[in-house]
Amino acid sequence: MKLPLSNLTGLAMLALSGVHAQAETPRQILDSYVAQAGAASATRGETLFRGQFSGGRIARACTACHTDDARAMGQHVKTGKVIDPLAPVAQKDRFTDPAKVEKWFRRNCNEVLGRECTPQEKADFTAYMITLK
Amino acid sequence: MANIRLRADRYGIDWKNLLTLAVAVGAAVLWIARAPASDEALFPMPVGKTYLNECGSCHTAYAPGHLPARSWRRMMAELSDHFGEDASLDQPAHLSILKDLETLAADNPAANQRMRRIAAGVPAGATPQRITETAYFRHLHDEVPKHFWRRKSIGNPANCAACHPRANEGRYGEREIRIPAQ
């Protein structure tokens, strides 16, 4: 018996969605931020990633823990724990779980910038992460 | 051959008691091999992913058996200023983690011998927040030179997983220790 390819894809997607109900693609996560904020800019996202701030308590920049290259392994400045790469190209499950992405924007923006990030900043940051190849 | 048999006969050795000896030695060897080594240092860990995901994303997922329940209760009550960081959790995660910590704490009724030793080393009424400040930790790490802790991939004594690769599984066995050179 031959199954049309589209059926197989549908089955595969069904199987995948069963594994993790929240799973999305980084592109979908970006789209949801763009829907709130308007067009995203990967350049502005990179500026945010490399920016030096003084509002937070733990670190002055994202790069303090995530290193200058978001595709590389990072290390928590305080605890020393190794951190998986932030860019989806290097770590497949990054930017695939909306709740997790929100949680870490909330925590890390507070710890580095001393405030929550705006939807625009989240959109830009996500766009930058996705462009890394 | 005749000589050996003669001598064996003289001592009353036959195949039957040799076999008994072999079985006894074999059983003893099996029993010793299967028993956990004294240095195994196994700590029970919370079931499921919540503890690992919430606590283990910023630091080693410390085995709850390293501190008494009263320490964990205080820590969970002060999560908004968790060693200078806001680590507050949503309520379902908070409740589930607190329950895990209390169930598997060093002074829980089902604690293993090592955990009971840890609990016994904490002064009554004290609620230590750093595992590294417990008598147990200090005793077991007293031979580690200060400059080891400052190596880049270690950073500080709270980074268990740097030298105990399976710390997140509650395994701190001495034979597994790998101290990074840098």
mmCIF file of C-alpha atoms in Angstrom:
data_model
loop_
_atom_site.group_PDB
_atom_site.id
_atom_site.type_symbol
_atom_site.label_atom_id
_atom_site.label_comp_id
_atom_site.label_asym_id
_atom_site.label_seq_id
_atom_site.Cartn_x
_atom_site.Cartn_y
_atom_site.Cartn_z
ATOM 1 C CA MET A 1 0.000 0.000 0.000
ATOM 2 C CA LYS A 2 1.264 3.430 -0.923
ATOM 3 C CA LEU A 3 0.677 6.402 1.313
ATOM 4 C CA PRO A 4 0.797 9.878 -0.196
ATOM 5 C CA LEU A 5 3.759 11.870 1.118
ATOM 6 C CA SER A 6 1.520 14.525 2.637
ATOM 7 C CA ASN A 7 -0.147 11.870 4.781
ATOM 8 C CA LEU A 8 3.211 10.720 6.054
ATOM 9 C CA THR A 9 4.218 14.266 6.882
ATOM 10 C CA GLY A 10 0.940 14.742 8.688
ATOM 11 C CA LEU A 11 1.528 11.611 10.712
ATOM 12 C CA ALA A 12 5.062 12.673 11.533
ATOM 13 C CA MET A 13 3.850 16.080 12.688
ATOM 14 C CA LEU A 14 1.155 14.440 14.795
ATOM 15 C CA ALA A 15 3.772 12.201 16.406
ATOM 16 C CA LEU A 16 6.061 15.168 17.056
ATOM 17 C CA SER A 17 3.319 17.301 18.545
ATOM 18 C CA GLY A 18 2.520 14.486 20.930
ATOM 19 C CA VAL A 19 6.083 14.538 22.237
ATOM 20 C CA HIS A 20 6.016 18.211 23.174
ATOM 21 C CA ALA A 21 2.803 20.163 22.921
ATOM 22 C CA GLN A 22 4.608 23.519 23.184
ATOM 23 C CA ALA A 23 7.226 22.882 20.534
ATOM 24 C CA GLU A 24 7.481 25.586 17.916
ATOM 25 C CA THR A 25 10.135 26.655 15.492
ATOM 26 C CA PRO A 26 12.380 29.661 16.220
ATOM 27 C CA ARG A 27 10.692 31.321 13.239
ATOM 28 C CA GLN A 28 7.261 30.950 14.886
ATOM 29 C CA ILE A 29 8.614 32.404 18.116
ATOM 30 C CA LEU A 30 10.026 35.337 16.170
ATOM 31 C CA ASP A 31 6.706 35.812 14.356
ATOM 32 C CA SER A 32 4.800 36.042 17.621
ATOM 33 C CA TYR A 33 7.136 38.803 18.864
ATOM 34 C CA VAL A 34 6.944 40.601 15.518
ATOM 35 C CA ALA A 35 3.156 40.458 15.787
ATOM 36 C CA GLN A 36 3.423 42.375 19.068
ATOM 37 C CA ALA A 37 6.223 44.753 18.141
ATOM 38 C CA GLY A 38 6.455 45.229 14.396
ATOM 39 C CA ALA A 39 9.357 44.398 12.112
ATOM 40 C CA ALA A 40 12.439 42.904 13.753
ATOM 41 C CA SER A 41 16.031 43.920 13.127
ATOM 42 C CA ALA A 42 18.807 41.377 13.560
ATOM 43 C CA THR A 43 21.304 44.249 13.657
ATOM 44 C CA ARG A 44 19.553 45.849 16.601
ATOM 45 C CA GLY A 45 19.375 42.385 18.153
ATOM 46 C CA GLU A 46 23.141 42.009 17.880
ATOM 47 C CA THR A 47 23.638 45.442 19.447
ATOM 48 C CA LEU A 48 21.479 44.320 22.363
ATOM 49 C CA PHE A 49 23.411 41.056 22.651
ATOM 50 C CA ARG A 50 26.763 42.868 22.740
ATOM 51 C CA GLY A 51 25.592 45.918 24.668
ATOM 52 C CA GLN A 52 27.038 46.912 28.038
ATOM 53 C CA PHE A 53 24.481 47.768 30.701
ATOM 54 C CA SER A 54 24.585 48.736 34.334
ATOM 55 C CA GLY A 55 21.080 48.086 35.636
ATOM 56 C CA GLY A 56 21.486 44.426 36.520
ATOM 57 C CA ARG A 57 22.991 42.642 39.459
ATOM 58 C CA ILE A 58 24.694 39.620 37.945
ATOM 59 C CA ALA A 59 26.309 40.672 34.683
ATOM 60 C CA ARG A 60 26.772 43.771 32.546
ATOM 61 C CA ALA A 61 26.176 42.076 29.211
ATOM 62 C CA CYS A 62 24.610 38.992 27.691
ATOM 63 C CA THR A 63 28.078 38.072 26.473
ATOM 64 C CA ALA A 64 29.365 37.784 30.047
ATOM 65 C CA CYS A 65 27.820 34.318 30.245
ATOM 66 C CA HIS A 66 27.014 33.503 26.629
ATOM 67 C CA THR A 67 30.436 34.616 25.284
ATOM 68 C CA ASP A 68 30.960 36.860 22.234
ATOM 69 C CA ASP A 69 29.784 34.018 20.009
ATOM 70 C CA ALA A 70 26.234 32.853 20.722
ATOM 71 C CA ARG A 71 27.055 29.619 18.891
ATOM 72 C CA ALA A 72 29.660 28.682 21.497
ATOM 73 C CA MET A 73 29.243 27.082 24.913
ATOM 74 C CA GLY A 74 28.872 29.652 27.647
ATOM 75 C CA GLN A 75 29.548 29.664 31.365
ATOM 76 C CA HIS A 76 27.536 31.253 34.179
ATOM 77 C CA VAL A 77 29.678 34.080 35.608
ATOM 78 C CA LYS A 78 28.681 33.292 39.158
ATOM 79 C CA THR A 79 28.095 29.565 39.457
ATOM 80 C CA GLY A 80 30.533 28.425 36.774
ATOM 81 C CA LYS A 81 27.949 26.075 35.273
ATOM 82 C CA VAL A 82 28.410 25.473 31.560
ATOM 83 C CA ILE A 83 25.625 26.897 29.396
ATOM 84 C CA ASP A 84 24.586 25.366 26.102
ATOM 85 C CA PRO A 85 24.919 27.619 23.048
ATOM 86 C CA LEU A 86 22.147 30.172 22.663
ATOM 87 C CA ALA A 87 21.882 30.157 18.872
ATOM 88 C CA PRO A 88 19.496 27.564 17.426
ATOM 89 C CA VAL A 89 22.087 26.660 14.793
ATOM 90 C CA ALA A 90 24.288 25.240 17.542
ATOM 91 C CA GLN A 91 21.643 24.063 20.003
ATOM 92 C CA LYS A 92 18.512 22.692 18.358
ATOM 93 C CA ASP A 93 16.037 23.190 21.215
ATOM 94 C CA ARG A 94 16.756 26.922 21.581
ATOM 95 C CA PHE A 95 13.826 29.219 20.777
ATOM 96 C CA THR A 96 11.375 26.328 20.431
ATOM 97 C CA ASP A 97 9.439 26.588 23.697
ATOM 98 C CA PRO A 98 7.601 29.937 24.040
ATOM 99 C CA ALA A 99 7.234 29.651 27.812
ATOM 100 C CA LYS A 100 10.936 28.936 28.249
ATOM 101 C CA VAL A 101 11.909 31.816 25.962
ATOM 102 C CA GLU A 102 9.675 34.209 27.915
ATOM 103 C CA LYS A 103 11.013 32.978 31.220
ATOM 104 C CA TRP A 104 14.626 33.584 30.246
ATOM 105 C CA PHE A 105 13.961 36.958 28.654
ATOM 106 C CA ARG A 106 12.281 37.985 31.911
ATOM 107 C CA ARG A 107 15.039 36.711 34.149
ATOM 108 C CA ASN A 108 18.068 37.645 32.086
ATOM 109 C CA CYS A 109 16.817 41.078 31.015
ATOM 110 C CA ASN A 110 16.241 41.809 34.696
ATOM 111 C CA GLU A 111 19.674 40.520 35.661
ATOM 112 C CA VAL A 112 21.552 42.389 32.915
ATOM 113 C CA LEU A 113 19.454 45.458 32.060
ATOM 114 C CA GLY A 114 17.704 45.807 35.400
ATOM 115 C CA ARG A 115 14.310 45.791 33.690
ATOM 116 C CA GLU A 116 12.152 43.599 31.477
ATOM 117 C CA CYS A 117 12.811 43.634 27.758
ATOM 118 C CA THR A 118 10.246 45.154 25.398
ATOM 119 C CA PRO A 119 8.531 43.031 22.727
ATOM 120 C CA GLN A 120 10.618 44.968 20.180
ATOM 121 C CA GLU A 121 13.858 43.982 21.916
ATOM 122 C CA LYS A 122 12.718 40.373 22.125
ATOM 123 C CA ALA A 123 11.847 40.375 18.432
ATOM 124 C CA ASP A 124 15.236 41.892 17.497
ATOM 125 C CA PHE A 125 17.158 39.528 19.749
ATOM 126 C CA THR A 126 15.364 36.463 18.410
ATOM 127 C CA ALA A 127 15.918 37.653 14.843
ATOM 128 C CA TYR A 128 19.653 37.979 15.506
ATOM 129 C CA MET A 129 19.847 34.482 17.013
ATOM 130 C CA ILE A 130 18.079 33.003 14.005
ATOM 131 C CA THR A 131 20.404 34.697 11.513
ATOM 132 C CA LEU A 132 23.484 33.093 13.059
ATOM 133 C CA LYS A 133 24.629 30.262 10.826
ATOM 134 C CA MET B 1 49.652 -37.456 41.004
ATOM 135 C CA ALA B 2 49.818 -40.356 43.426
ATOM 136 C CA ASN B 3 51.741 -38.207 45.860
ATOM 137 C CA ILE B 4 49.171 -35.396 45.751
ATOM 138 C CA ARG B 5 46.296 -37.774 46.171
ATOM 139 C CA LEU B 6 48.053 -39.387 49.092
ATOM 140 C CA ARG B 7 48.658 -36.055 50.777
ATOM 141 C CA ALA B 8 45.099 -34.869 50.069
ATOM 142 C CA ASP B 9 43.753 -38.055 51.547
ATOM 143 C CA ARG B 10 45.846 -37.491 54.609
ATOM 144 C CA TYR B 11 44.200 -34.079 55.190
ATOM 145 C CA GLY B 12 40.753 -35.394 54.388
ATOM 146 C CA ILE B 13 40.370 -33.198 51.274
ATOM 147 C CA ASP B 14 37.975 -34.545 48.656
ATOM 148 C CA TRP B 15 36.030 -33.049 45.749
ATOM 149 C CA LYS B 16 32.995 -32.523 47.899
ATOM 150 C CA ASN B 17 34.577 -30.145 50.371
ATOM 151 C CA LEU B 18 36.612 -28.468 47.614
ATOM 152 C CA LEU B 19 33.350 -27.780 45.823
ATOM 153 C CA THR B 20 31.792 -26.417 49.027
ATOM 154 C CA LEU B 21 34.781 -24.116 49.419
ATOM 155 C CA ALA B 22 34.531 -22.929 45.804
ATOM 156 C CA VAL B 23 30.818 -22.204 46.145
ATOM 157 C CA ALA B 24 31.373 -20.317 49.405
ATOM 158 C CA VAL B 25 34.215 -18.215 47.963
ATOM 159 C CA GLY B 26 32.195 -17.555 44.806
ATOM 160 C CA ALA B 27 29.180 -16.412 46.801
ATOM 161 C CA ALA B 28 31.336 -14.129 48.936
ATOM 162 C CA VAL B 29 32.974 -12.582 45.847
ATOM 163 C CA LEU B 30 29.571 -11.978 44.251
ATOM 164 C CA TRP B 31 28.227 -10.456 47.443
ATOM 165 C CA ILE B 32 31.211 -8.109 47.757
ATOM 166 C CA ALA B 33 31.124 -7.151 44.091
ATOM 167 C CA ARG B 34 27.427 -6.315 44.168
ATOM 168 C CA ALA B 35 27.534 -4.271 47.358
ATOM 169 C CA PRO B 36 27.879 -0.528 46.738
ATOM 170 C CA ALA B 37 31.425 0.665 47.242
ATOM 171 C CA SER B 38 31.814 2.800 50.336
ATOM 172 C CA ASP B 39 32.924 5.752 48.206
ATOM 173 C CA GLU B 40 29.940 5.584 45.909
ATOM 174 C CA ALA B 41 28.262 8.693 47.358
ATOM 175 C CA LEU B 42 24.816 8.243 45.878
ATOM 176 C CA PHE B 43 22.096 10.760 46.605
ATOM 177 C CA PRO B 44 18.463 10.310 45.569
ATOM 178 C CA MET B 45 17.313 12.930 43.057
ATOM 179 C CA PRO B 46 13.830 14.310 42.380
ATOM 180 C CA VAL B 47 11.893 12.390 39.750
ATOM 181 C CA GLY B 48 10.918 14.248 36.581
ATOM 182 C CA LYS B 49 12.418 17.262 34.852
ATOM 183 C CA THR B 50 11.164 20.186 36.954
ATOM 184 C CA TYR B 51 14.040 20.264 39.420
ATOM 185 C CA LEU B 52 16.648 19.823 36.716
ATOM 186 C CA ASN B 53 15.090 22.452 34.445
ATOM 187 C CA GLU B 54 14.338 25.073 37.073
ATOM 188 C CA CYS B 55 17.263 24.722 39.486
ATOM 189 C CA GLY B 56 19.770 22.960 37.272
ATOM 190 C CA SER B 57 19.730 25.570 34.497
ATOM 191 C CA CYS B 58 21.836 28.091 36.450
ATOM 192 C CA HIS B 59 23.873 25.756 38.625
ATOM 193 C CA THR B 60 24.454 22.098 39.371
ATOM 194 C CA ALA B 61 21.184 20.406 40.308
ATOM 195 C CA TYR B 62 22.437 19.875 43.842
ATOM 196 C CA ALA B 63 21.227 16.675 45.455
ATOM 197 C CA PRO B 64 18.652 17.633 48.118
ATOM 198 C CA GLY B 65 20.419 15.282 50.526
ATOM 199 C CA HIS B 66 23.216 17.827 50.950
ATOM 200 C CA LEU B 67 21.198 20.055 53.287
ATOM 201 C CA PRO B 68 18.530 19.510 55.945
ATOM 202 C CA ALA B 69 14.900 20.268 55.092
ATOM 203 C CA ARG B 70 14.911 23.455 57.186
ATOM 204 C CA SER B 71 17.683 24.887 54.965
ATOM 205 C CA TRP B 72 15.705 24.159 51.817
ATOM 206 C CA ARG B 73 12.531 25.634 53.309
ATOM 207 C CA ARG B 74 14.343 28.878 54.046
ATOM 208 C CA MET B 75 15.934 28.922 50.595
ATOM 209 C CA MET B 76 12.614 28.415 48.847
ATOM 210 C CA ALA B 77 11.099 31.229 50.929
ATOM 211 C CA GLU B 78 13.873 33.597 49.812
ATOM 212 C CA LEU B 79 14.009 32.799 46.094
ATOM 213 C CA SER B 80 13.409 36.401 45.026
ATOM 214 C CA ASP B 81 16.881 37.139 46.403
ATOM 215 C CA HIS B 82 18.644 33.863 45.687
ATOM 216 C CA PHE B 83 22.325 34.649 46.245
ATOM 217 C CA GLY B 84 21.679 38.046 44.702
ATOM 218 C CA GLU B 85 19.540 36.775 41.844
ATOM 219 C CA ASP B 86 15.775 36.688 41.407
ATOM 220 C CA ALA B 87 15.043 32.984 41.011
ATOM 221 C CA SER B 88 11.350 33.064 41.884
ATOM 222 C CA LEU B 89 9.214 30.312 40.403
ATOM 223 C CA ASP B 90 5.576 30.008 39.428
ATOM 224 C CA GLN B 91 3.481 28.380 42.106
ATOM 225 C CA PRO B 92 3.139 24.840 40.679
ATOM 226 C CA ALA B 93 6.913 24.576 40.184
ATOM 227 C CA HIS B 94 7.582 26.124 43.584
ATOM 228 C CA LEU B 95 5.348 23.645 45.408
ATOM 229 C CA SER B 96 6.627 20.630 43.521
ATOM 230 C CA ILE B 97 10.292 21.517 44.088
ATOM 231 C CA LEU B 98 9.766 22.309 47.770
ATOM 232 C CA LYS B 99 8.107 18.919 48.215
ATOM 233 C CA ASP B 100 10.995 17.147 46.459
ATOM 234 C CA LEU B 101 13.562 18.974 48.578
ATOM 235 C CA GLU B 102 11.774 18.140 51.822
ATOM 236 C CA THR B 103 11.269 14.501 50.842
ATOM 237 C CA LEU B 104 14.912 13.945 49.894
ATOM 238 C CA ALA B 105 16.637 16.279 52.377
ATOM 239 C CA ALA B 106 19.584 15.107 54.472
ATOM 240 C CA ASP B 107 17.377 14.658 57.545
ATOM 241 C CA ASN B 108 14.458 12.882 55.872
ATOM 242 C CA PRO B 109 13.388 9.635 57.598
ATOM 243 C CA ALA B 110 14.589 7.482 54.671
ATOM 244 C CA ALA B 111 17.970 9.219 54.367
ATOM 245 C CA ASN B 112 20.975 7.007 53.681
ATOM 246 C CA GLN B 113 23.968 6.855 55.985
ATOM 247 C CA ARG B 114 25.880 9.590 54.183
ATOM 248 C CA MET B 115 22.919 11.951 54.280
ATOM 249 C CA ARG B 116 22.449 11.303 57.984
ATOM 250 C CA ARG B 117 26.108 12.175 58.506
ATOM 251 C CA ILE B 118 25.563 15.444 56.664
ATOM 252 C CA ALA B 119 22.487 16.257 58.748
ATOM 253 C CA ALA B 120 24.334 15.384 61.949
ATOM 254 C CA GLY B 121 27.106 17.829 61.013
ATOM 255 C CA VAL B 122 24.713 20.787 60.853
ATOM 256 C CA PRO B 123 24.239 22.455 64.272
ATOM 257 C CA ALA B 124 20.682 22.238 65.602
ATOM 258 C CA GLY B 125 18.721 25.299 64.572
ATOM 259 C CA ALA B 126 21.252 26.326 61.889
ATOM 260 C CA THR B 127 19.895 26.696 58.359
ATOM 261 C CA PRO B 128 22.996 26.725 56.135
ATOM 262 C CA GLN B 129 22.303 27.965 52.604
ATOM 263 C CA ARG B 130 25.600 26.982 51.052
ATOM 264 C CA ILE B 131 26.463 23.295 50.796
ATOM 265 C CA THR B 132 30.103 24.375 50.704
ATOM 266 C CA GLU B 133 29.789 25.667 54.265
ATOM 267 C CA THR B 134 28.692 22.339 55.746
ATOM 268 C CA ALA B 135 31.165 20.367 57.849
ATOM 269 C CA TYR B 136 30.703 17.422 55.492
ATOM 270 C CA PHE B 137 31.706 19.367 52.385
ATOM 271 C CA ARG B 138 34.697 20.980 54.082
ATOM 272 C CA HIS B 139 35.920 17.681 55.422
ATOM 273 C CA LEU B 140 35.723 15.936 52.052
ATOM 274 C CA HIS B 141 37.370 18.797 50.134
ATOM 275 C CA ASP B 142 40.038 19.807 52.613
ATOM 276 C CA GLU B 143 42.798 18.405 50.411
ATOM 277 C CA VAL B 144 41.744 20.426 47.344
ATOM 278 C CA PRO B 145 44.178 23.342 46.907
ATOM 279 C CA LYS B 146 42.553 26.804 46.779
ATOM 280 C CA HIS B 147 43.877 27.554 43.308
ATOM 281 C CA PHE B 148 42.094 24.494 41.850
ATOM 282 C CA TRP B 149 38.753 26.160 42.508
ATOM 283 C CA ARG B 150 39.788 29.205 40.492
ATOM 284 C CA ARG B 151 40.516 27.269 37.308
ATOM 285 C CA LYS B 152 38.406 28.665 34.511
ATOM 286 C CA SER B 153 36.224 25.604 33.959
ATOM 287 C CA ILE B 154 35.604 25.245 37.697
ATOM 288 C CA GLY B 155 35.282 28.860 38.853
ATOM 289 C CA ASN B 156 34.173 28.190 42.411
ATOM 290 C CA PRO B 157 33.388 25.319 44.811
ATOM 291 C CA ALA B 158 29.657 25.524 44.033
ATOM 292 C CA ASN B 159 30.315 24.142 40.538
ATOM 293 C CA CYS B 160 30.056 20.463 41.540
ATOM 294 C CA ALA B 161 29.559 19.221 37.999
ATOM 295 C CA ALA B 162 32.967 20.577 36.936
ATOM 296 C CA CYS B 163 34.694 17.708 38.757
ATOM 297 C CA HIS B 164 31.777 15.341 39.478
ATOM 298 C CA PRO B 165 30.486 14.688 35.940
ATOM 299 C CA ARG B 166 27.304 12.964 37.132
ATOM 300 C CA ALA B 167 26.490 15.370 39.967
ATOM 301 C CA ASN B 168 23.124 16.130 38.349
ATOM 302 C CA GLU B 169 22.237 12.465 38.831
ATOM 303 C CA GLY B 170 23.226 12.612 42.494
ATOM 304 C CA ARG B 171 26.470 10.701 41.871
ATOM 305 C CA TYR B 172 29.521 12.088 43.628
ATOM 306 C CA GLY B 173 31.596 8.887 43.823
ATOM 307 C CA GLU B 174 35.306 9.400 44.322
ATOM 308 C CA ARG B 175 36.216 7.136 41.405
ATOM 309 C CA GLU B 176 34.265 9.396 39.034
ATOM 310 C CA ILE B 177 36.053 12.586 39.986
ATOM 311 C CA ARG B 178 37.739 14.306 37.046
ATOM 312 C CA ILE B 179 39.484 17.537 37.983
ATOM 313 C CA PRO B 180 39.869 19.694 34.855
ATOM 314 C CA ALA B 181 43.428 20.890 34.254
ATOM 315 C CA GLN B 182 42.357 24.425 33.350
#
